[in-house]
PDB file of C-alpha atoms in Angstrom:
ATOM      1  CA  MET A   1       0.000   0.000   0.000  1.00 61.00           C
ATOM      2  CA  GLU A   2       2.791   2.405   0.935  1.00 75.00           C
ATOM      3  CA  ASP A   3       4.588   1.606  -2.329  1.00 80.00           C
ATOM      4  CA  ASP A   4       1.399   2.376  -4.266  1.00 85.00           C
ATOM      5  CA  LEU A   5       1.109   5.787  -2.559  1.00 86.00           C
ATOM      6  CA  LYS A   6       4.746   6.579  -3.319  1.00 89.00           C
ATOM      7  CA  GLN A   7       4.235   5.653  -6.956  1.00 91.00           C
ATOM      8  CA  GLN A   8       1.175   7.924  -7.205  1.00 90.00           C
ATOM      9  CA  VAL A   9       3.166  10.842  -5.798  1.00 90.00           C
ATOM     10  CA  LEU A  10       6.163  10.147  -8.032  1.00 91.00           C
ATOM     11  CA  SER A  11       3.927   9.880 -11.111  1.00 91.00           C
ATOM     12  CA  ALA A  12       2.376  13.247 -10.266  1.00 90.00           C
ATOM     13  CA  PHE A  13       5.837  14.798  -9.911  1.00 92.00           C
ATOM     14  CA  GLN A  14       6.875  13.358 -13.258  1.00 92.00           C
ATOM     15  CA  LEU A  15       3.990  15.324 -14.778  1.00 91.00           C
ATOM     16  CA  VAL A  16       4.863  18.484 -12.810  1.00 92.00           C
ATOM     17  CA  LEU A  17       8.473  18.227 -13.962  1.00 93.00           C
ATOM     18  CA  ARG A  18       7.582  18.337 -17.673  1.00 93.00           C
ATOM     19  CA  PRO A  19       7.229  22.159 -17.894  1.00 93.00           C
ATOM     20  CA  ILE A  20      10.203  22.528 -15.551  1.00 93.00           C
ATOM     21  CA  VAL A  21      12.392  20.428 -17.857  1.00 94.00           C
ATOM     22  CA  LYS A  22      11.213  22.480 -20.850  1.00 92.00           C
ATOM     23  CA  ILE A  23      12.303  25.676 -19.081  1.00 91.00           C
ATOM     24  CA  LEU A  24      15.670  24.136 -18.193  1.00 90.00           C
ATOM     25  CA  PHE A  25      16.273  23.085 -21.796  1.00 89.00           C
ATOM     26  CA  ARG A  26      15.386  26.599 -22.970  1.00 84.00           C
ATOM     27  CA  TYR A  27      18.200  27.963 -20.800  1.00 83.00           C
ATOM     28  CA  GLY A  28      20.699  25.239 -21.695  1.00 80.00           C
ATOM     29  CA  ILE A  29      20.551  23.551 -18.290  1.00 86.00           C
ATOM     30  CA  GLY A  30      21.064  19.779 -18.322  1.00 88.00           C
ATOM     31  CA  TYR A  31      20.343  16.994 -15.864  1.00 90.00           C
ATOM     32  CA  ASN A  32      23.624  17.168 -13.926  1.00 87.00           C
ATOM     33  CA  GLU A  33      23.197  20.853 -13.089  1.00 89.00           C
ATOM     34  CA  PHE A  34      19.573  20.380 -12.067  1.00 92.00           C
ATOM     35  CA  ALA A  35      20.424  17.251 -10.064  1.00 93.00           C
ATOM     36  CA  GLU A  36      22.903  19.299  -8.043  1.00 92.00           C
ATOM     37  CA  VAL A  37      20.140  21.773  -7.213  1.00 91.00           C
ATOM     38  CA  CYS A  38      17.785  18.922  -6.248  1.00 94.00           C
ATOM     39  CA  LYS A  39      20.361  17.255  -3.996  1.00 94.00           C
ATOM     40  CA  THR A  40      21.085  20.577  -2.312  1.00 93.00           C
ATOM     41  CA  ALA A  41      17.367  21.111  -1.639  1.00 93.00           C
ATOM     42  CA  PHE A  42      17.036  17.598  -0.162  1.00 94.00           C
ATOM     43  CA  VAL A  43      19.952  18.191   2.187  1.00 94.00           C
ATOM     44  CA  GLU A  44      18.829  21.693   3.154  1.00 92.00           C
ATOM     45  CA  VAL A  45      15.271  20.626   4.053  1.00 92.00           C
ATOM     46  CA  ALA A  46      16.363  17.457   5.830  1.00 93.00           C
ATOM     47  CA  THR A  47      18.896  19.446   7.871  1.00 91.00           C
ATOM     48  CA  SER A  48      16.720  22.394   8.843  1.00 88.00           C
ATOM     49  CA  GLU A  49      13.250  20.887   9.246  1.00 87.00           C
ATOM     50  CA  PHE A  50      13.669  17.316  10.442  1.00 84.00           C
ATOM     51  CA  GLY A  51      15.928  17.767  13.438  1.00 79.00           C
ATOM     52  CA  ILE A  52      15.188  16.566  16.957  1.00 77.00           C
ATOM     53  CA  ARG A  53      14.325  19.024  19.756  1.00 72.00           C
ATOM     54  CA  GLY A  54      14.893  21.988  17.490  1.00 71.00           C
ATOM     55  CA  ARG A  55      18.451  21.081  16.545  1.00 77.00           C
ATOM     56  CA  PRO A  56      19.689  20.590  12.950  1.00 79.00           C
ATOM     57  CA  THR A  57      19.651  17.017  11.682  1.00 86.00           C
ATOM     58  CA  ASN A  58      23.068  15.379  11.921  1.00 91.00           C
ATOM     59  CA  THR A  59      24.984  14.228   8.843  1.00 93.00           C
ATOM     60  CA  SER A  60      24.308  10.510   9.279  1.00 94.00           C
ATOM     61  CA  ARG A  61      20.546  10.990   9.599  1.00 92.00           C
ATOM     62  CA  VAL A  62      20.446  13.303   6.581  1.00 93.00           C
ATOM     63  CA  ALA A  63      22.289  10.603   4.619  1.00 94.00           C
ATOM     64  CA  VAL A  64      19.692   8.014   5.661  1.00 95.00           C
ATOM     65  CA  MET A  65      16.759  10.292   4.788  1.00 93.00           C
ATOM     66  CA  THR A  66      18.086  11.428   1.404  1.00 94.00           C
ATOM     67  CA  GLY A  67      19.910   8.318   0.209  1.00 94.00           C
ATOM     68  CA  LEU A  68      23.094  10.332  -0.327  1.00 94.00           C
ATOM     69  CA  THR A  69      26.493   9.390   1.073  1.00 95.00           C
ATOM     70  CA  ARG A  70      27.710  11.164   4.205  1.00 94.00           C
ATOM     71  CA  LYS A  71      30.575  12.626   2.162  1.00 95.00           C
ATOM     72  CA  GLU A  72      28.105  14.104  -0.308  1.00 94.00           C
ATOM     73  CA  VAL A  73      25.933  15.457   2.530  1.00 93.00           C
ATOM     74  CA  ARG A  74      28.942  17.172   4.109  1.00 93.00           C
ATOM     75  CA  ARG A  75      29.906  18.715   0.769  1.00 92.00           C
ATOM     76  CA  LEU A  76      26.410  20.062   0.190  1.00 92.00           C
ATOM     77  CA  ARG A  77      26.057  21.340   3.759  1.00 91.00           C
ATOM     78  CA  ASP A  78      29.319  23.248   3.344  1.00 90.00           C
ATOM     79  CA  LYS A  79      27.879  24.718   0.158  1.00 87.00           C
ATOM     80  CA  ILE A  80      24.698  25.734   1.976  1.00 88.00           C
ATOM     81  CA  ASP A  81      26.646  27.230   4.891  1.00 87.00           C
ATOM     82  CA  SER A  82      28.664  29.356   2.479  1.00 84.00           C
ATOM     83  CA  GLY A  83      25.508  31.373   1.839  1.00 74.00           C
ATOM     84  CA  ASP A  84      25.718  31.397  -1.973  1.00 64.00           C
ATOM     85  CA  LEU A  85      22.265  29.873  -2.531  1.00 62.00           C
ATOM     86  CA  SER A  86      20.011  32.832  -1.792  1.00 59.00           C
ATOM     87  CA  ILE A  87      17.704  34.078  -4.544  1.00 60.00           C
ATOM     88  CA  SER A  88      17.182  37.803  -4.880  1.00 57.00           C
ATOM     89  CA  VAL A  89      14.097  38.997  -6.730  1.00 59.00           C
ATOM     90  CA  LYS A  90      13.970  42.762  -6.542  1.00 59.00           C
ATOM     91  CA  THR A  91      11.096  45.013  -7.406  1.00 66.00           C
ATOM     92  CA  THR A  92      12.046  47.158 -10.369  1.00 73.00           C
ATOM     93  CA  PRO A  93      11.838  50.952  -9.980  1.00 84.00           C
ATOM     94  CA  ALA A  94       9.063  51.054 -12.597  1.00 85.00           C
ATOM     95  CA  ALA A  95       6.987  48.464 -10.725  1.00 83.00           C
ATOM     96  CA  GLU A  96       7.530  50.354  -7.459  1.00 87.00           C
ATOM     97  CA  ILE A  97       6.295  53.587  -9.059  1.00 92.00           C
ATOM     98  CA  ILE A  98       3.101  51.921 -10.312  1.00 91.00           C
ATOM     99  CA  HIS A  99       2.579  50.341  -6.887  1.00 87.00           C
ATOM    100  CA  ARG A 100       3.062  53.624  -5.003  1.00 90.00           C
ATOM    101  CA  TRP A 101       0.891  55.527  -7.463  1.00 93.00           C
ATOM    102  CA  HIS A 102      -1.960  53.237  -6.379  1.00 90.00           C
ATOM    103  CA  ALA A 103      -1.065  53.315  -2.675  1.00 86.00           C
ATOM    104  CA  GLU A 104       0.093  56.764  -1.573  1.00 89.00           C
ATOM    105  CA  GLU A 105      -2.729  59.169  -0.687  1.00 88.00           C
ATOM    106  CA  GLU A 106      -0.865  62.146  -2.148  1.00 90.00           C
ATOM    107  CA  PHE A 107      -1.131  60.629  -5.629  1.00 93.00           C
ATOM    108  CA  LEU A 108      -4.773  59.472  -5.458  1.00 91.00           C
ATOM    109  CA  ASP A 109      -7.948  61.268  -6.549  1.00 89.00           C
ATOM    110  CA  GLU A 110     -11.060  61.797  -4.408  1.00 88.00           C
ATOM    111  CA  HIS A 111     -12.268  58.282  -5.250  1.00 86.00           C
ATOM    112  CA  GLY A 112      -9.044  56.619  -4.097  1.00 85.00           C
ATOM    113  CA  ARG A 113      -7.867  55.889  -7.630  1.00 89.00           C
ATOM    114  CA  PRO A 114      -4.504  56.932  -9.142  1.00 92.00           C
ATOM    115  CA  ALA A 115      -4.832  60.592 -10.035  1.00 94.00           C
ATOM    116  CA  PRO A 116      -3.597  62.151 -13.283  1.00 94.00           C
ATOM    117  CA  LEU A 117      -0.234  63.714 -12.412  1.00 95.00           C
ATOM    118  CA  LYS A 118       1.501  66.748 -13.791  1.00 93.00           C
ATOM    119  CA  TYR A 119       5.019  65.868 -14.869  1.00 93.00           C
ATOM    120  CA  SER A 120       6.577  68.505 -12.590  1.00 89.00           C
ATOM    121  CA  GLY A 121       5.390  70.966  -9.981  1.00 83.00           C
ATOM    122  CA  GLY A 122       6.410  69.753  -6.556  1.00 82.00           C
ATOM    123  CA  ALA A 123       4.025  67.860  -4.243  1.00 86.00           C
ATOM    124  CA  GLY A 124       1.632  65.541  -6.013  1.00 89.00           C
ATOM    125  CA  SER A 125       3.556  65.563  -9.293  1.00 93.00           C
ATOM    126  CA  PHE A 126       5.008  62.662 -11.229  1.00 95.00           C
ATOM    127  CA  SER A 127       8.512  63.987 -10.623  1.00 94.00           C
ATOM    128  CA  GLU A 128       7.868  63.991  -6.872  1.00 94.00           C
ATOM    129  CA  LEU A 129       6.564  60.420  -7.052  1.00 95.00           C
ATOM    130  CA  VAL A 130       9.713  59.277  -8.851  1.00 94.00           C
ATOM    131  CA  LYS A 131      11.963  61.274  -6.539  1.00 93.00           C
ATOM    132  CA  ARG A 132      10.485  59.559  -3.477  1.00 91.00           C
ATOM    133  CA  PHE A 133      10.106  56.003  -4.727  1.00 91.00           C
ATOM    134  CA  GLY A 134      12.099  55.575  -7.958  1.00 89.00           C
ATOM    135  CA  GLY A 135      15.585  55.268  -6.519  1.00 85.00           C
ATOM    136  CA  ASP A 136      18.119  57.157  -8.624  1.00 86.00           C
ATOM    137  CA  VAL A 137      16.113  56.952 -11.875  1.00 89.00           C
ATOM    138  CA  PRO A 138      15.467  60.423 -13.369  1.00 92.00           C
ATOM    139  CA  PRO A 139      11.757  61.330 -13.812  1.00 92.00           C
ATOM    140  CA  GLY A 140      12.228  61.753 -17.576  1.00 92.00           C
ATOM    141  CA  ALA A 141      13.656  58.270 -17.988  1.00 92.00           C
ATOM    142  CA  MET A 142      10.881  56.805 -15.819  1.00 92.00           C
ATOM    143  CA  ARG A 143       8.204  58.565 -17.872  1.00 93.00           C
ATOM    144  CA  THR A 144       9.724  57.267 -21.108  1.00 92.00           C
ATOM    145  CA  GLU A 145       9.876  53.665 -19.823  1.00 86.00           C
ATOM    146  CA  LEU A 146       6.332  53.612 -18.417  1.00 91.00           C
ATOM    147  CA  LYS A 147       4.979  55.018 -21.676  1.00 90.00           C
ATOM    148  CA  ARG A 148       7.020  52.516 -23.684  1.00 84.00           C
ATOM    149  CA  VAL A 149       5.583  49.479 -21.884  1.00 79.00           C
ATOM    150  CA  GLY A 150       2.067  50.893 -22.087  1.00 85.00           C
ATOM    151  CA  SER A 151       1.478  51.398 -18.362  1.00 88.00           C
ATOM    152  CA  VAL A 152       1.170  55.192 -18.613  1.00 93.00           C
ATOM    153  CA  ILE A 153      -0.247  57.556 -21.220  1.00 93.00           C
ATOM    154  CA  GLU A 154       0.236  61.301 -21.546  1.00 91.00           C
ATOM    155  CA  ASP A 155      -2.809  63.429 -22.377  1.00 89.00           C
ATOM    156  CA  GLU A 156      -2.935  66.611 -24.454  1.00 87.00           C
ATOM    157  CA  GLU A 157      -2.335  68.750 -21.374  1.00 87.00           C
ATOM    158  CA  GLY A 158       0.820  66.861 -20.501  1.00 88.00           C
ATOM    159  CA  ASN A 159      -0.681  65.016 -17.531  1.00 92.00           C
ATOM    160  CA  LEU A 160       0.391  61.400 -16.980  1.00 95.00           C
ATOM    161  CA  ARG A 161      -2.327  58.809 -16.388  1.00 93.00           C
ATOM    162  CA  ILE A 162      -2.263  55.141 -15.441  1.00 92.00           C
ATOM    163  CA  PHE A 163      -3.389  53.057 -18.418  1.00 89.00           C
ATOM    164  CA  ARG A 164      -2.382  49.555 -17.321  1.00 83.00           C
ATOM    165  CA  ARG A 165      -1.536  48.492 -13.796  1.00 80.00           C
ATOM    166  CA  SER A 166       0.684  45.588 -14.773  1.00 73.00           C
ATOM    167  CA  LEU A 167       4.178  45.828 -16.191  1.00 70.00           C
ATOM    168  CA  ILE A 168       5.214  43.475 -18.978  1.00 63.00           C
ATOM    169  CA  SER A 169       8.897  42.736 -18.515  1.00 58.00           C
ATOM    170  CA  THR A 170      11.058  42.729 -21.609  1.00 58.00           C
ATOM    171  CA  ASP A 171      13.654  40.672 -19.734  1.00 64.00           C
ATOM    172  CA  ARG A 172      12.360  37.118 -20.091  1.00 72.00           C
ATOM    173  CA  THR A 173      14.866  35.696 -17.614  1.00 73.00           C
ATOM    174  CA  GLU A 174      13.899  38.236 -14.953  1.00 73.00           C
ATOM    175  CA  SER A 175      10.237  37.453 -15.604  1.00 76.00           C
ATOM    176  CA  LEU A 176      10.894  33.710 -15.295  1.00 82.00           C
ATOM    177  CA  VAL A 177      12.732  34.010 -11.970  1.00 82.00           C
ATOM    178  CA  THR A 178      10.065  36.329 -10.571  1.00 80.00           C
ATOM    179  CA  SER A 179       7.313  33.920 -11.645  1.00 83.00           C
ATOM    180  CA  LEU A 180       9.056  30.912 -10.110  1.00 86.00           C
ATOM    181  CA  VAL A 181       9.649  32.696  -6.801  1.00 85.00           C
ATOM    182  CA  HIS A 182       6.377  34.612  -6.545  1.00 84.00           C
ATOM    183  CA  SER A 183       3.975  32.153  -8.219  1.00 87.00           C
ATOM    184  CA  VAL A 184       5.247  28.570  -8.458  1.00 89.00           C
ATOM    185  CA  TYR A 185       6.883  28.480  -5.006  1.00 89.00           C
ATOM    186  CA  PRO A 186       3.820  29.901  -3.154  1.00 90.00           C
ATOM    187  CA  LEU A 187       1.471  27.516  -4.999  1.00 90.00           C
ATOM    188  CA  LEU A 188       3.532  24.407  -4.215  1.00 90.00           C
ATOM    189  CA  SER A 189       3.968  25.572  -0.598  1.00 90.00           C
ATOM    190  CA  THR A 190       0.180  25.835  -0.343  1.00 90.00           C
ATOM    191  CA  VAL A 191      -0.204  22.347  -1.838  1.00 89.00           C
ATOM    192  CA  TYR A 192       2.252  21.043   0.773  1.00 88.00           C
ATOM    193  CA  ALA A 193       0.390  22.735   3.636  1.00 88.00           C
ATOM    194  CA  ASN A 194      -3.008  21.475   2.464  1.00 87.00           C
ATOM    195  CA  SER A 195      -1.737  17.893   2.136  1.00 86.00           C
ATOM    196  CA  ASP A 196      -0.713  17.813   5.810  1.00 82.00           C
ATOM    197  CA  PRO A 197      -2.521  14.878   7.469  1.00 79.00           C
ATOM    198  CA  ASP A 198      -3.090  17.021  10.599  1.00 76.00           C
ATOM    199  CA  GLU A 199      -6.818  17.659  10.169  1.00 67.00           C
ATOM    200  CA  SER A 200      -6.843  20.309  12.904  1.00 73.00           C
ATOM    201  CA  ARG A 201      -5.061  22.739  10.585  1.00 76.00           C
ATOM    202  CA  VAL A 202      -7.175  25.361   8.882  1.00 79.00           C
ATOM    203  CA  PRO A 203      -6.796  24.784   5.123  1.00 82.00           C
ATOM    204  CA  ARG A 204      -5.341  27.518   2.945  1.00 87.00           C
ATOM    205  CA  GLY A 205      -7.159  28.829  -0.101  1.00 88.00           C
ATOM    206  CA  GLN A 206      -6.460  26.648  -3.126  1.00 88.00           C
ATOM    207  CA  PHE A 207      -9.127  26.597  -5.804  1.00 89.00           C
ATOM    208  CA  THR A 208      -9.120  25.582  -9.460  1.00 89.00           C
ATOM    209  CA  ALA A 209     -11.990  25.795 -11.928  1.00 89.00           C
ATOM    210  CA  TYR A 210     -11.547  23.557 -14.947  1.00 88.00           C
ATOM    211  CA  SER A 211     -13.307  21.980 -17.885  1.00 91.00           C
ATOM    212  CA  VAL A 212     -12.410  19.139 -20.223  1.00 88.00           C
ATOM    213  CA  ASN A 213     -14.956  20.096 -22.868  1.00 90.00           C
ATOM    214  CA  ILE A 214     -13.978  23.486 -24.335  1.00 93.00           C
ATOM    215  CA  ASP A 215     -14.254  23.875 -28.099  1.00 93.00           C
ATOM    216  CA  VAL A 216     -10.911  24.944 -29.611  1.00 93.00           C
ATOM    217  CA  LYS A 217     -12.611  27.733 -31.579  1.00 94.00           C
ATOM    218  CA  ASP A 218     -13.664  29.368 -28.281  1.00 95.00           C
ATOM    219  CA  LEU A 219     -10.172  29.441 -26.769  1.00 95.00           C
ATOM    220  CA  LYS A 220      -9.180  32.886 -28.046  1.00 94.00           C
ATOM    221  CA  ARG A 221     -12.210  34.556 -26.440  1.00 95.00           C
ATOM    222  CA  LEU A 222     -11.842  32.447 -23.286  1.00 95.00           C
ATOM    223  CA  ARG A 223      -8.217  33.548 -22.893  1.00 94.00           C
ATOM    224  CA  ARG A 224      -9.212  37.205 -23.200  1.00 94.00           C
ATOM    225  CA  VAL A 225     -12.110  36.944 -20.733  1.00 95.00           C
ATOM    226  CA  SER A 226      -9.965  34.958 -18.285  1.00 94.00           C
ATOM    227  CA  TYR A 227      -7.142  37.479 -18.519  1.00 92.00           C
ATOM    228  CA  ASP A 228      -9.475  40.392 -17.804  1.00 91.00           C
ATOM    229  CA  ARG A 229     -11.127  38.702 -14.833  1.00 93.00           C
ATOM    230  CA  LEU A 230      -7.858  37.474 -13.365  1.00 91.00           C
ATOM    231  CA  SER A 231      -6.384  40.984 -13.716  1.00 89.00           C
ATOM    232  CA  ASP A 232      -9.360  42.460 -11.862  1.00 90.00           C
ATOM    233  CA  MET A 233      -9.041  39.876  -9.098  1.00 91.00           C
ATOM    234  CA  ALA A 234      -5.282  40.395  -8.773  1.00 88.00           C
ATOM    235  CA  GLU A 235      -5.773  44.163  -8.514  1.00 87.00           C
ATOM    236  CA  SER A 236      -8.387  43.730  -5.787  1.00 91.00           C
ATOM    237  CA  PHE A 237      -5.968  41.633  -3.725  1.00 91.00           C
ATOM    238  CA  ASP A 238      -3.184  44.119  -4.397  1.00 88.00           C
ATOM    239  CA  ASP A 239      -5.457  46.862  -3.011  1.00 87.00           C
ATOM    240  CA  LEU A 240      -6.190  44.701   0.044  1.00 90.00           C
ATOM    241  CA  PHE A 241      -2.505  44.016   0.677  1.00 88.00           C
ATOM    242  CA  MET A 242      -1.624  47.686   0.266  1.00 85.00           C
ATOM    243  CA  ALA A 243      -4.276  48.607   2.842  1.00 85.00           C
ATOM    244  CA  TYR A 244      -2.678  46.243   5.360  1.00 87.00           C
ATOM    245  CA  GLU A 245       0.790  47.550   4.474  1.00 82.00           C
ATOM    246  CA  THR A 246      -0.430  51.066   5.278  1.00 79.00           C
ATOM    247  CA  LEU A 247      -1.916  49.943   8.601  1.00 78.00           C
ATOM    248  CA  ASN A 248       1.291  48.157   9.597  1.00 75.00           C
ATOM    249  CA  ASP A 249       3.897  50.554   8.246  1.00 70.00           C
ATOM    250  CA  SER A 250       5.632  51.105  11.572  1.00 66.00           C
ATOM    251  CA  PRO A 251       9.413  50.559  11.358  1.00 61.00           C
ATOM    252  CA  GLU A 252       9.314  49.272  14.947  1.00 64.00           C
ATOM    253  CA  ASP A 253       7.041  46.394  13.972  1.00 63.00           C
ATOM    254  CA  LYS A 254       9.368  43.525  13.051  1.00 70.00           C
ATOM    255  CA  ASP A 255       6.807  40.703  13.245  1.00 80.00           C
ATOM    256  CA  LYS A 256       5.959  40.509   9.536  1.00 84.00           C
ATOM    257  CA  THR A 257       5.784  37.762   6.935  1.00 87.00           C
ATOM    258  CA  VAL A 258       5.086  37.145   3.257  1.00 87.00           C
ATOM    259  CA  VAL A 259       1.549  36.559   1.941  1.00 90.00           C
ATOM    260  CA  ALA A 260       0.600  35.825  -1.671  1.00 89.00           C
ATOM    261  CA  VAL A 261      -2.534  34.959  -3.631  1.00 90.00           C
ATOM    262  CA  GLY A 262      -1.997  33.223  -6.938  1.00 88.00           C
ATOM    263  CA  LEU A 263      -4.344  33.374  -9.921  1.00 86.00           C
ATOM    264  CA  TYR A 264      -3.628  31.772 -13.274  1.00 86.00           C
ATOM    265  CA  TYR A 265      -5.084  30.552 -16.550  1.00 89.00           C
ATOM    266  CA  PHE A 266      -3.992  27.130 -17.784  1.00 89.00           C
ATOM    267  CA  GLU A 267      -4.501  25.590 -21.191  1.00 89.00           C
ATOM    268  CA  GLU A 268      -3.018  22.199 -21.999  1.00 87.00           C
ATOM    269  CA  THR A 269      -0.652  22.339 -24.967  1.00 86.00           C
ATOM    270  CA  ASP A 270       1.511  19.300 -24.197  1.00 86.00           C
ATOM    271  CA  PRO A 271       0.071  16.255 -26.012  1.00 84.00           C
ATOM    272  CA  ASN A 272       2.473  13.957 -24.155  1.00 84.00           C
ATOM    273  CA  ALA A 273       1.375  14.962 -20.667  1.00 85.00           C
ATOM    274  CA  LYS A 274      -0.510  11.939 -19.367  1.00 78.00           C
ATOM    275  CA  TYR A 275      -3.067  12.511 -16.601  1.00 75.00           C
ATOM    276  CA  THR A 276      -6.800  12.387 -15.981  1.00 71.00           C
ATOM    277  CA  TRP A 277      -8.694  15.357 -14.589  1.00 69.00           C
TER     278      TRP A 277
END
């Protein structure tokens, strides 16, 4: 029975790994490089989360749990201890400007929406917004970039207006890393939490609507409608999160954590992916 359960889980992971392998191939990453990452993750989790009485798991026990040799475990633990495994996903200045334009009262209209901003003119201007939240990027360069990606338009009077809340990154690698860290990791962490056999835990939100009977000719319209609705939902959660950020913006308050809500549209395009909904 236990072997059957293991095989079910492994079969599911074989399916999950298909898009991951496609991404790896796209970036010229082969099995040996990915295997090193996998082994490191096994050792890191076994060491930090399966210790006894709050202490890290010793080398011998990690070797038993992972199936790796003690020599390999020691090598990987040294690698982990060196601190070169952290992933940094930074908010771009442009994304921060769009975020603050929706969040800071000084740049909102009477309805709480992003106000049209004069390019210059002190308080409440686009230049002031960029000066406060755009790092060392000049206001002119920020205006040019936001107009280029279609997030901001400039009217006949020279006022800048929000046209699209989202930013479409032209750096595909940056977009990939951000998506993996901010979308794939939170989703799989939620799946892990909800599969915990401890029934006393309050489940986390994890919902999927699906159909196996959509006519191919309707897909184009369905994509558009889904995109619009998902964008609206994402913006509503962004507003909610910003409200809580404003309430808890005290520098003295150190007890904070990360929260994310993931929304996505999926359409099967891999004819070799074998599963049954």
